[in-house]
Short mmCIF file of C-alpha atoms and ligand atoms in Angstrom, two decimals:
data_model
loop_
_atom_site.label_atom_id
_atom_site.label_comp_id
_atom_site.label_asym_id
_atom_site.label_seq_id
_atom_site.Cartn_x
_atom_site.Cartn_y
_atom_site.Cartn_z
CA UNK A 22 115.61 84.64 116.04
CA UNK A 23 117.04 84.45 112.53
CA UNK A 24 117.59 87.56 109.97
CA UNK A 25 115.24 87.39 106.94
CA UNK A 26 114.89 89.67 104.16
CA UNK A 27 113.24 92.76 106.07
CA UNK A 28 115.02 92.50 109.54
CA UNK A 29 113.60 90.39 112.11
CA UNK A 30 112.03 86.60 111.44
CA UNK A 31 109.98 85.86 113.71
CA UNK A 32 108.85 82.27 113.24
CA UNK A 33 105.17 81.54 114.89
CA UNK A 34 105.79 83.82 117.76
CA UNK A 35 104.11 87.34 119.03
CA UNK A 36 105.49 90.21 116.40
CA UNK A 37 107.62 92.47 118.32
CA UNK A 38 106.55 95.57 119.31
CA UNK A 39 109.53 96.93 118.02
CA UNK A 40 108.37 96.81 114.38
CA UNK A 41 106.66 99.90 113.41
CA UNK A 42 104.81 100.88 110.51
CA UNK A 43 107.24 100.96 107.58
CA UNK A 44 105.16 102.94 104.96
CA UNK A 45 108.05 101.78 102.76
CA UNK A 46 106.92 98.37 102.78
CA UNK A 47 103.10 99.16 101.48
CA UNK A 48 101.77 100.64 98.31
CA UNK A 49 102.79 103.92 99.51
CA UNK A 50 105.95 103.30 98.31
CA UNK A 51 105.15 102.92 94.70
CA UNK A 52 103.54 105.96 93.53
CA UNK A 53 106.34 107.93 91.74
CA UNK A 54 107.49 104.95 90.70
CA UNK A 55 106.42 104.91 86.56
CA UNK A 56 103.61 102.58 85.99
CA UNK A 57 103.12 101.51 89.14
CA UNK A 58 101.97 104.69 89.96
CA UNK A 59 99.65 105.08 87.54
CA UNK A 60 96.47 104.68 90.06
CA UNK A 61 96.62 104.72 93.43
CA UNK A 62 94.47 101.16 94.12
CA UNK A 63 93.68 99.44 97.56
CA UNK A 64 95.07 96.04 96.61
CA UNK A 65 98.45 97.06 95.39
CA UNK A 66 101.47 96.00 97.37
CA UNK A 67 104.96 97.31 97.99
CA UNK A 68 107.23 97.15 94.86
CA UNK A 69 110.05 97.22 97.09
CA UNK A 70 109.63 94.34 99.10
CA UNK A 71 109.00 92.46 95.21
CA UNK A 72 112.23 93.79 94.49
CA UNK A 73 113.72 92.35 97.25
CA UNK A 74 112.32 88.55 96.63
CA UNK A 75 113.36 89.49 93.41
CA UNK A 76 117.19 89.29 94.19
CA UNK A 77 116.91 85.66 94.51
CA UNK A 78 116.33 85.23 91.16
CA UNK A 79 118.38 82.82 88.84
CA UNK A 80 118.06 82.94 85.14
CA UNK A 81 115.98 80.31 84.39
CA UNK A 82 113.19 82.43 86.95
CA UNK A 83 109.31 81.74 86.19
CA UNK A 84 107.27 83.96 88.18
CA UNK A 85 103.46 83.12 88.93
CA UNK A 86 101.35 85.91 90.86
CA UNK A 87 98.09 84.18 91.57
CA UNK A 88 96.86 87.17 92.54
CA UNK A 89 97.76 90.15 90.66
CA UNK A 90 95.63 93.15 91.80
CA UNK A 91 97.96 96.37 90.29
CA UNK A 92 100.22 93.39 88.56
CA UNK A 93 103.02 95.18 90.56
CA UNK A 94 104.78 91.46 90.62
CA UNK A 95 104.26 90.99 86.64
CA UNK A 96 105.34 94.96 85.92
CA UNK A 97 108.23 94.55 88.74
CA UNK A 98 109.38 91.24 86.90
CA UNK A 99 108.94 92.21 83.53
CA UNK A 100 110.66 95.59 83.97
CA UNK A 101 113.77 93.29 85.12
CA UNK A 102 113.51 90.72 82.50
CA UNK A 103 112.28 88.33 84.32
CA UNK A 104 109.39 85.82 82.78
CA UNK A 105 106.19 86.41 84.95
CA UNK A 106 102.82 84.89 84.43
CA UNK A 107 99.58 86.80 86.40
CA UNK A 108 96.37 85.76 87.46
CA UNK A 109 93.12 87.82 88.69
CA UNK A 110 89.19 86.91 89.07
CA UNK A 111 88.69 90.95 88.24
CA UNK A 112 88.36 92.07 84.54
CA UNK A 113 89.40 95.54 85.08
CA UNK A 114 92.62 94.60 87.22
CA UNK A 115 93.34 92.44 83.95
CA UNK A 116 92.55 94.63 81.78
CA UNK A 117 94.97 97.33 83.72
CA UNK A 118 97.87 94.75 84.56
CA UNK A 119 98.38 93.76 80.82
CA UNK A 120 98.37 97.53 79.88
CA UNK A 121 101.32 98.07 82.26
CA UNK A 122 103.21 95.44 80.48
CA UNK A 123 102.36 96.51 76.83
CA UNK A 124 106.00 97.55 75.11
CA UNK A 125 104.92 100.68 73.98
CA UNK A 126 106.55 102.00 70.25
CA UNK A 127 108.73 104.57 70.62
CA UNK A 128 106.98 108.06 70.12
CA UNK A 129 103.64 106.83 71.74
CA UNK A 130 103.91 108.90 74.53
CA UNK A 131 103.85 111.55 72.09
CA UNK A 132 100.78 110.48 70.51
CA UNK A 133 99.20 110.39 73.80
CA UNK A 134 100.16 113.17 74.91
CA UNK A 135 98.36 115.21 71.18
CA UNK A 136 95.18 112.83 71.62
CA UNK A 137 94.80 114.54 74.98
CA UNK A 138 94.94 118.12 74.37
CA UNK A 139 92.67 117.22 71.29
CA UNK A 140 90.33 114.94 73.02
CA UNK A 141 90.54 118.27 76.18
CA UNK A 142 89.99 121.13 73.64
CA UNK A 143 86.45 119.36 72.28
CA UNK A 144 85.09 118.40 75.13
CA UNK A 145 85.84 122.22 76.98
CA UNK A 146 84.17 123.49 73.49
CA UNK A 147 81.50 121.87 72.70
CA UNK A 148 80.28 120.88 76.54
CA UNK A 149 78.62 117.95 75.68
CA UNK A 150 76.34 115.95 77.79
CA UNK A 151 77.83 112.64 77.90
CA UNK A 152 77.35 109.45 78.89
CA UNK A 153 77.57 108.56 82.91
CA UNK A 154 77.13 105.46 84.20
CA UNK A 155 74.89 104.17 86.30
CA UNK A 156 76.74 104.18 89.75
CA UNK A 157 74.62 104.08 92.81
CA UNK A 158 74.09 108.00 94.47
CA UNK A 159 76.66 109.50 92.19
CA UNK A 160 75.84 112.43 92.87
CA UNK A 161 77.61 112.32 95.78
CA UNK A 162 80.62 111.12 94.20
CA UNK A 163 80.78 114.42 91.63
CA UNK A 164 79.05 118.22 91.41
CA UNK A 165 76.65 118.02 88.20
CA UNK A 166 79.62 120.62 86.35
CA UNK A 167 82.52 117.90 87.65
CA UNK A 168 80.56 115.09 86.35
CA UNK A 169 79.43 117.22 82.96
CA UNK A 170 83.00 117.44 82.49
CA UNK A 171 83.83 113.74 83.31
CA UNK A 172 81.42 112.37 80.92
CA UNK A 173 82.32 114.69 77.92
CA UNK A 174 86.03 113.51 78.82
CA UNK A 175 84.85 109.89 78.60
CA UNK A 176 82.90 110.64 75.33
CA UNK A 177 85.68 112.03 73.59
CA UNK A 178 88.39 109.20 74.61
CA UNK A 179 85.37 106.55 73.07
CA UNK A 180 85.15 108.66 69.86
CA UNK A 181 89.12 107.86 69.27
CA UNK A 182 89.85 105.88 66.02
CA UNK A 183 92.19 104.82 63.81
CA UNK A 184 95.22 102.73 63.92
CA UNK A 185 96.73 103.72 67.02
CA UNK A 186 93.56 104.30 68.70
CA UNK A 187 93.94 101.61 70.99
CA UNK A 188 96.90 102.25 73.03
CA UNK A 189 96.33 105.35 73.04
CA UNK A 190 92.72 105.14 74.27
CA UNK A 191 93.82 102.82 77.24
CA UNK A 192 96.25 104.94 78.30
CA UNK A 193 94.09 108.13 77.98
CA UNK A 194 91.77 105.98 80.29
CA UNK A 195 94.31 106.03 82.96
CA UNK A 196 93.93 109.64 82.76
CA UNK A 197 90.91 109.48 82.95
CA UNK A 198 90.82 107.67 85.79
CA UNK A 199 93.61 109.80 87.62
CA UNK A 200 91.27 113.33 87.09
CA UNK A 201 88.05 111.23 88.09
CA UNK A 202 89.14 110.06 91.35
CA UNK A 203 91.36 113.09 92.03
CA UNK A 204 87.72 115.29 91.31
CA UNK A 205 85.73 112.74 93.28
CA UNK A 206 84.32 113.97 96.74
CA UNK A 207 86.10 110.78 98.67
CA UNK A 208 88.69 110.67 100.84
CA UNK A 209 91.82 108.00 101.12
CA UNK A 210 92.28 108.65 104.81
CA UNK A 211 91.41 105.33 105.65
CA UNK A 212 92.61 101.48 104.90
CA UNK A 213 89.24 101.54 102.30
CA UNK A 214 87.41 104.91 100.19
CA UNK A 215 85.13 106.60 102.22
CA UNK A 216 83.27 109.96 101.45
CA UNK A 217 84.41 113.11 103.03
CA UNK A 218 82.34 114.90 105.23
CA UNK A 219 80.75 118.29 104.28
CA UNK A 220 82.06 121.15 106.47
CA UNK A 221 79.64 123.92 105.65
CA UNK A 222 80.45 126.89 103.02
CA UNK A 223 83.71 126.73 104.43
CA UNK A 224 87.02 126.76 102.18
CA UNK A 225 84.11 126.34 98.87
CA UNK A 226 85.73 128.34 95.70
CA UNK A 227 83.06 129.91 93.40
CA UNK A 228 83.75 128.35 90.23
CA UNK A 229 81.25 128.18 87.69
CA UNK A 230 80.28 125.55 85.49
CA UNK A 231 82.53 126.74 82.62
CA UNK A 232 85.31 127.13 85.17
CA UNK A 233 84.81 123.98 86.68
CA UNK A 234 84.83 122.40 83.53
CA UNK A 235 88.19 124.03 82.13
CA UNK A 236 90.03 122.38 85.35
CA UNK A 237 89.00 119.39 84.87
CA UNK A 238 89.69 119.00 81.36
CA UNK A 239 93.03 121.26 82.47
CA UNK A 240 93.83 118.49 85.14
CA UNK A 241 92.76 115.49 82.40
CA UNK A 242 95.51 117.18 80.11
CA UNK A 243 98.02 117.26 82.86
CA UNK A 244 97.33 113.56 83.72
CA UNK A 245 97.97 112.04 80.16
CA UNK A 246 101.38 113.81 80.12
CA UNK A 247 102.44 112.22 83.63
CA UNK A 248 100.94 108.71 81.98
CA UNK A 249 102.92 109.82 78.67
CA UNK A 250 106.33 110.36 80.81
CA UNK A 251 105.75 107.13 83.07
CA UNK A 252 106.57 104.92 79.86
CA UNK A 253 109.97 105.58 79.19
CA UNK A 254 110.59 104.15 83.24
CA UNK A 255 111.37 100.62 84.21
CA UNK A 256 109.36 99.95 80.98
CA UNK A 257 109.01 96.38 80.59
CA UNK A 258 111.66 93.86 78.63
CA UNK A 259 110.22 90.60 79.62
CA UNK A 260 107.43 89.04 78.08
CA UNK A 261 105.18 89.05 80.73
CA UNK A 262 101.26 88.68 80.61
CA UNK A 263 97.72 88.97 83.74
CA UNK A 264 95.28 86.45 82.64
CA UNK A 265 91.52 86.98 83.65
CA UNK A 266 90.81 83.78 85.75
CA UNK A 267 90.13 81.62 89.39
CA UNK A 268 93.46 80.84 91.17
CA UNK A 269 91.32 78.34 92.62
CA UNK A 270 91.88 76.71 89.36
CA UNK A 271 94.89 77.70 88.64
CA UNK A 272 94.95 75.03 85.58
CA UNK A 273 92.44 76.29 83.89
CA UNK A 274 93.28 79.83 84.45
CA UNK A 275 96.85 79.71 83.40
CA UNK A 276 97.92 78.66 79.70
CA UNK A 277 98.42 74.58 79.23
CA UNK A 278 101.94 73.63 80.20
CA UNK A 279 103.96 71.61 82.18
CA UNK A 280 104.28 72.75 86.01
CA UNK A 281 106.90 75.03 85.04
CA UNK A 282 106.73 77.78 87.69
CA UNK A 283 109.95 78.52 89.57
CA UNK A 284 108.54 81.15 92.33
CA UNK A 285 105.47 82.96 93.38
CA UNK A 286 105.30 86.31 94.65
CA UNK A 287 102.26 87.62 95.55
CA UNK A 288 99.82 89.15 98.73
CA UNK A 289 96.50 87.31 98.46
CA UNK A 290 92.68 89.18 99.68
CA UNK A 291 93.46 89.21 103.32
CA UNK A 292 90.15 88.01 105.50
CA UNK A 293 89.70 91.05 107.03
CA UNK A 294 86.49 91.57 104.53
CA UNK A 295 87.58 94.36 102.41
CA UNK A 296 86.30 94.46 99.19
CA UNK A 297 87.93 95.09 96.24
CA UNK A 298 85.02 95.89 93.80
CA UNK A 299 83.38 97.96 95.99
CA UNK A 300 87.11 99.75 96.14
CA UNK A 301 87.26 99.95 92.63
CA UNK A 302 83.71 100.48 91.86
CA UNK A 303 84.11 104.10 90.49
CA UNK A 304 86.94 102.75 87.96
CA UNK A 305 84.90 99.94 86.81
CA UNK A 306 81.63 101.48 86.22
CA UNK A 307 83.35 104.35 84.02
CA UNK A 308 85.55 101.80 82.36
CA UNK A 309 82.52 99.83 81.54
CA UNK A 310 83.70 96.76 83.23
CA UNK A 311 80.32 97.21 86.34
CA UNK A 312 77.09 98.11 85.25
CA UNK A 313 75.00 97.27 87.91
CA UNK A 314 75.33 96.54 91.50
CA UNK A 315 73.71 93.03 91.22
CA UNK A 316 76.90 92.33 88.78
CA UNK A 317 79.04 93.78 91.56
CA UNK A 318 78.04 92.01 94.05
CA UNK A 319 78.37 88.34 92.68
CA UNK A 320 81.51 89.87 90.98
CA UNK A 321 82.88 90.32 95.08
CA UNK A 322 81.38 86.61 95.73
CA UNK A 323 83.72 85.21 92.72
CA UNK A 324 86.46 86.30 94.56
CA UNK A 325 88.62 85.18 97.40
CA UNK A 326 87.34 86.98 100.87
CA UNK A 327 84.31 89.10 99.58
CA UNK A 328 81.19 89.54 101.10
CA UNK A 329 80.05 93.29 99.33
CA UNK A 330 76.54 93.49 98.17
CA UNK A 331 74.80 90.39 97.00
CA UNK A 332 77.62 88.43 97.99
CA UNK A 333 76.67 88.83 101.95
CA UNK A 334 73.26 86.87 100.83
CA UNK A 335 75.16 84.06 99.55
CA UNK A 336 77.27 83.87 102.11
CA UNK A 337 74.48 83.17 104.70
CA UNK A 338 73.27 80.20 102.93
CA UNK A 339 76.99 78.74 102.36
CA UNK A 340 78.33 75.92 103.49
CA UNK A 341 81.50 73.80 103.62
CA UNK A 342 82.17 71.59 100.83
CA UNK A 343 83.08 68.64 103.05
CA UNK A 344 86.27 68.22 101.30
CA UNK A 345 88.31 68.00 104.98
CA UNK A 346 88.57 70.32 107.38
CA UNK A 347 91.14 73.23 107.97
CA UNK A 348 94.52 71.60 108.93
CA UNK A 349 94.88 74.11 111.83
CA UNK A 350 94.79 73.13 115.46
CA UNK A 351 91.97 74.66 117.38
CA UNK A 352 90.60 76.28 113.50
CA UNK A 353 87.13 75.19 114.38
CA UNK A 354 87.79 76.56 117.81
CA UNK A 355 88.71 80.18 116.83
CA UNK A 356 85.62 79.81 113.87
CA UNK A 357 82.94 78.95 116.47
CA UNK A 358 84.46 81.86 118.74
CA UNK A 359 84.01 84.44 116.13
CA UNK A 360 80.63 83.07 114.88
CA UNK A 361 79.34 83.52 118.61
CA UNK A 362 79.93 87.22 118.23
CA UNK A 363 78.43 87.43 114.44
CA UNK A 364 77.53 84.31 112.66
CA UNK A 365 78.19 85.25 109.29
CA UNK A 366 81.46 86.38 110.15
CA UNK A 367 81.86 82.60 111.52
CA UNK A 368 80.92 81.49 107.89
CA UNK A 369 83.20 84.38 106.56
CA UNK A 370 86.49 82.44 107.85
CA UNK A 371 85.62 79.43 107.36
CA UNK A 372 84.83 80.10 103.54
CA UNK A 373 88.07 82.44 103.18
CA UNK A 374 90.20 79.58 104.62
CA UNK A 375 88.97 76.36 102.44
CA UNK A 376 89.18 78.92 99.40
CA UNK A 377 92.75 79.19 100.12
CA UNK A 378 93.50 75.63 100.92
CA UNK A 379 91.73 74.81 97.40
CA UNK A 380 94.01 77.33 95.57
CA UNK A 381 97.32 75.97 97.70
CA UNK A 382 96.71 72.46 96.64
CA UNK A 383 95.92 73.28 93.02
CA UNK A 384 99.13 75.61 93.24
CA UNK A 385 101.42 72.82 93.81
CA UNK A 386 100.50 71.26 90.59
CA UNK A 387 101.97 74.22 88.16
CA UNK A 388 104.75 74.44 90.16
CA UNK A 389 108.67 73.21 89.17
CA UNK A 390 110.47 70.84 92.09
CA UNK A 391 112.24 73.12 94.75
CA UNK A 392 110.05 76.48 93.51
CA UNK A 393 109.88 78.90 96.25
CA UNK A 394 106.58 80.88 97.24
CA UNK A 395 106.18 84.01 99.19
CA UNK A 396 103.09 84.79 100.14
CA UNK A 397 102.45 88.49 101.95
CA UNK A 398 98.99 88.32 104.34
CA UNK A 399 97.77 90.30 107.48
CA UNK A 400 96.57 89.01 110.32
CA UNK A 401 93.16 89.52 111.10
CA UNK A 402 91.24 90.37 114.68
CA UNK A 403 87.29 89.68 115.06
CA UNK A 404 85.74 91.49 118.34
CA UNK A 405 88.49 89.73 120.95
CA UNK A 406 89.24 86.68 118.70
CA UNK A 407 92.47 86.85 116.95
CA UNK A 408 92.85 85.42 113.54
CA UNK A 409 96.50 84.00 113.23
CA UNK A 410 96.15 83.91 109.34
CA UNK A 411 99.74 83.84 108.81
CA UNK A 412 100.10 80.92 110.97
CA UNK A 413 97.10 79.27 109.24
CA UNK A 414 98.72 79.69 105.72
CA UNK A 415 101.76 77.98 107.07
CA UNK A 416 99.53 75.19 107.80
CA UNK A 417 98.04 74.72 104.54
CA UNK A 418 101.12 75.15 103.24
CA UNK A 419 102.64 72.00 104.97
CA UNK A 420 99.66 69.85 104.89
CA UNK A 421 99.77 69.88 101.08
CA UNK A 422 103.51 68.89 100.87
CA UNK A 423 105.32 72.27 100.82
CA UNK A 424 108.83 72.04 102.69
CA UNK A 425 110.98 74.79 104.45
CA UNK A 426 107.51 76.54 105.59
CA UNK A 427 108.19 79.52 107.93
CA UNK A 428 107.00 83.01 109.01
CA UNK A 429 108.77 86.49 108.66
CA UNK A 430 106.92 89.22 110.47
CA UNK A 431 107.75 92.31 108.15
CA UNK A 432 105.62 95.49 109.76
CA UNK A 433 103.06 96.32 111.84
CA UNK A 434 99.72 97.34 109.90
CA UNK A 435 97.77 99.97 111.65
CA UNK A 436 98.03 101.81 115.07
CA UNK A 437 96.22 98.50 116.82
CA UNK A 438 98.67 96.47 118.26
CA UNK A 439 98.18 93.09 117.39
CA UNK A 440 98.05 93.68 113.47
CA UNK A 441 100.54 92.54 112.00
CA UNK A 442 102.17 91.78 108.10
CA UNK A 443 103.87 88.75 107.31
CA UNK A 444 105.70 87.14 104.91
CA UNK A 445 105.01 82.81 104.78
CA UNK A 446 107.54 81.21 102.87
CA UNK A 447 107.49 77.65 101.40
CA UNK A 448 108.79 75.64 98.65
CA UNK A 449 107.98 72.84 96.78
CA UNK A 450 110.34 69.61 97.77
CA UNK A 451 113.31 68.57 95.59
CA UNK A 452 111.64 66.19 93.04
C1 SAM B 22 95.73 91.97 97.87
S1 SAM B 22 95.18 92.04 96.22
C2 SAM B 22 96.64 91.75 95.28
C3 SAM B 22 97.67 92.82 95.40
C4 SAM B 22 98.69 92.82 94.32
N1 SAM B 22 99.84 92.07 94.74
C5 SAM B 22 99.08 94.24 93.95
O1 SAM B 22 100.18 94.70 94.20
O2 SAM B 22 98.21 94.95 93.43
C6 SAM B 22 94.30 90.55 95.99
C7 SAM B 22 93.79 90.34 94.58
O3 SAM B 22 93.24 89.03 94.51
C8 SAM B 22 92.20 89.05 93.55
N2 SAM B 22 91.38 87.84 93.75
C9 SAM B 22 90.47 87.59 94.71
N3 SAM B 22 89.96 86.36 94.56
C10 SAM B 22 90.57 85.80 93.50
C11 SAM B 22 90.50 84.54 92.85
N4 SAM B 22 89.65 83.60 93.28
N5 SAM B 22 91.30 84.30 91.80
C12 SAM B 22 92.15 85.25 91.34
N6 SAM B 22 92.25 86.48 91.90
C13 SAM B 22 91.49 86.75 92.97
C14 SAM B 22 91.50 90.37 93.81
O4 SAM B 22 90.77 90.77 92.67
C15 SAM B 22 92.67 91.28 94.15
O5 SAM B 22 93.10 91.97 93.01
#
């Protein structure tokens, strides 16, 4: 056994029981953290296990996150100086990863924090009945006076103009966001959102409309001051920028250039089929970037690993693109056994894995001679067929030319036994 950055390496062998579940090590971590905790998002990963990579750095480092969720490698590298280029196939993650990295004037957080109590005081006064959008059952998402509130909230931050009227709009939206999902009848006790369960009159508060309204817009108030105070920490001195793009296709995604990239950090979709936009969902429909669930759904088939929606359709009529199979012994093996419990789950694999071999081999081509990658993934179990995904990635890793390829098992995932987070590690050869 060797040491690696988070305790034991354990190199293609069982994880140790001995590794528990080291919160530390998740998204959990972040949330006081400035920025990073702005929202509380499923894909985000640990800052602190960036930071770590991060101590590797020389000064000539070129960060590439292919897959930048929360852009908590691009805000954790530009907040050290570091040069960091981002990718993501979801507007709204781009949309909030670039905001993170904005150098804000000095004084903004003052404006913000004025635009708020303005923007509050209107919409408490005048109790407009604002726009909502058109998210499926949300009614069970918000009480009528909740969502009243929301939408005169929402109204007000659209009515902002003027010069400044941008930054301070998107970071009002974070606000936003914070009171929306804070007010929102769903519960985070689980890996993905899930509505909480009704227990009778019990514990209810009799608020009425107008009362119910004046916390909200209290709470939205509140919110914009936290954002305003988050931007004077870690704020960013690199130039560092999320661009909206396949990291299937990494060269058309990323600006022209020679392969320049000295390192990538980053925790890819795991196949475990989560899906992000049905995560993010209430975010994106308010924000405007989801209008309809037909758009959400082939949104979720875009991207690496979803199957929400629409996107479980397509998946039943895919098939491999014939472009060579899985480099992993017994792949087709461990694909037929989980397709003999649920065929679509089969196809689910299979599709996640020759994604990810198409976005390793296109990686290699923006990346410098002896760059180092780092990629964070979770195993995966299907019925009583384990997926050894970190093992896989090593594989794919090798078979397109990578060198020094190894596993680091860095925490256990959930109460289940056999789930597992690692880190795979490769680098590009010499040159
Ligand atoms: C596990 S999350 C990333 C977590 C991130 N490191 C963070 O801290 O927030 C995976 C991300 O990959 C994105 N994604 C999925 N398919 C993609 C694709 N084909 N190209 C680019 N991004 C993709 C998802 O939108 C999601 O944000």
């Amino acid at each position: 056994m060797n040491h690696g950055l988070f305790g034991e390496i354990e190199t293609n062998v069982a994880a140790p029981m001995t590794l528990g579940r080291r919160d530390h090590l998740t998204f959990r971590g972040n949330v006081a953290l400035g920025r990073h905790g702005w929202l509380r998002l499923t894909p985000a990963y640990s800052l602190r296990l960036v930071h770590e990579l991060l101590k590797q750095s020389g000064p000539n480092e070129f960060v590439l996150e292919p897959f930048s969720g929360t852009g908590t490698t691009p805000l954790a590298c530009a907040s050290l100086g570091i040069r960091c280029h981002a990718v993501d196939i979801n507007p709204f993650l781009v949309w909030l990863g670039n905001l993170k990295l904005t150098r804000f004037a000095q004084g903004f957080d003052n404006a913000v924090r004025s635009a708020a109590v303005r923007i509050a005081e209107i919409a408490r006064d005048t109790g407009v009945v604002g726009w909502k959008p058109d998210l499926h059952q949300i009614e069970k998402w918000w009480d009528a006076p909740t969502l009243n509130a929301l939408a005169a909230l929402c109204d007000g931050i659209r009515s902002l103009s003027g010069k400044q009227a941008d930054g301070v709009s998107d970071l009002l939206r974070i606000a936003f966001c914070r009171v929306m999902i804070q007010s929102a009848n769903v519960s985070f006790a689980h890996q993905s959102m899930s509505f909480k369960k009704k227990d009778g009159d019990a514990g209810l508060i009799d608020e009425s409309s107008v009362e119910v309204g004046a916390r909200v817009t209290d709470t939205f108030v509140v919110a914009a001051n936290e954002v305003a105070d988050s931007l004077n920490v870690g704020s960013p001195t690199a130039e560092c920028n999320v661009f909206l793009g396949d990291s299937r296709n990494l060269g058309a995604a990323l600006p022209p250039g020679e392969p320049r990239y000295t390192a990538v950090i980053t925790s890819p979709p795991y196949p475990n089929r989560m899906s992000y936009i049905r995560e993010l969902r209430p975010y994106m429909y308010w924000l405007g970037f989801l209008s309809d669930g037909r758009a959400a759904g082939e949104l979720d088939w875009k991207a690496i690993g979803g199957t929400w929606g629409c996107a479980t359709s397509m998946l039943s009529t895919w098939h491999p693109n014939g472009d060579g199979d899985i480099p992993f012994q017994h792949f087709d093996q461990i694909v037929g056994d989980i397709g003999k419990g649920h065929a679509l789950l089969g196809r689910y694999v299979h599709k996640y894995f020759e994604d990810i071999k198409g976005h390793i081999i296109g990686l290699r081509k923006v990346l410098a001679p002896s760059a180092r990658c780092h990629y964070i993934v979770g195993n995966s179990k299907f019925y009583d067929t384990m997926l050894p995904v970190e093992d896989i990635y090593a594989a794919l890793f090798a078979d397109a030319g990578f060198v020094n390829v190894s596993v680091e098992t860095i925490r256990k995932r959930t109460s289940k036994k056999e789930l597992y987070e690692f880190i795979v590690h490769a680098h590009t050869p010499k040159g």
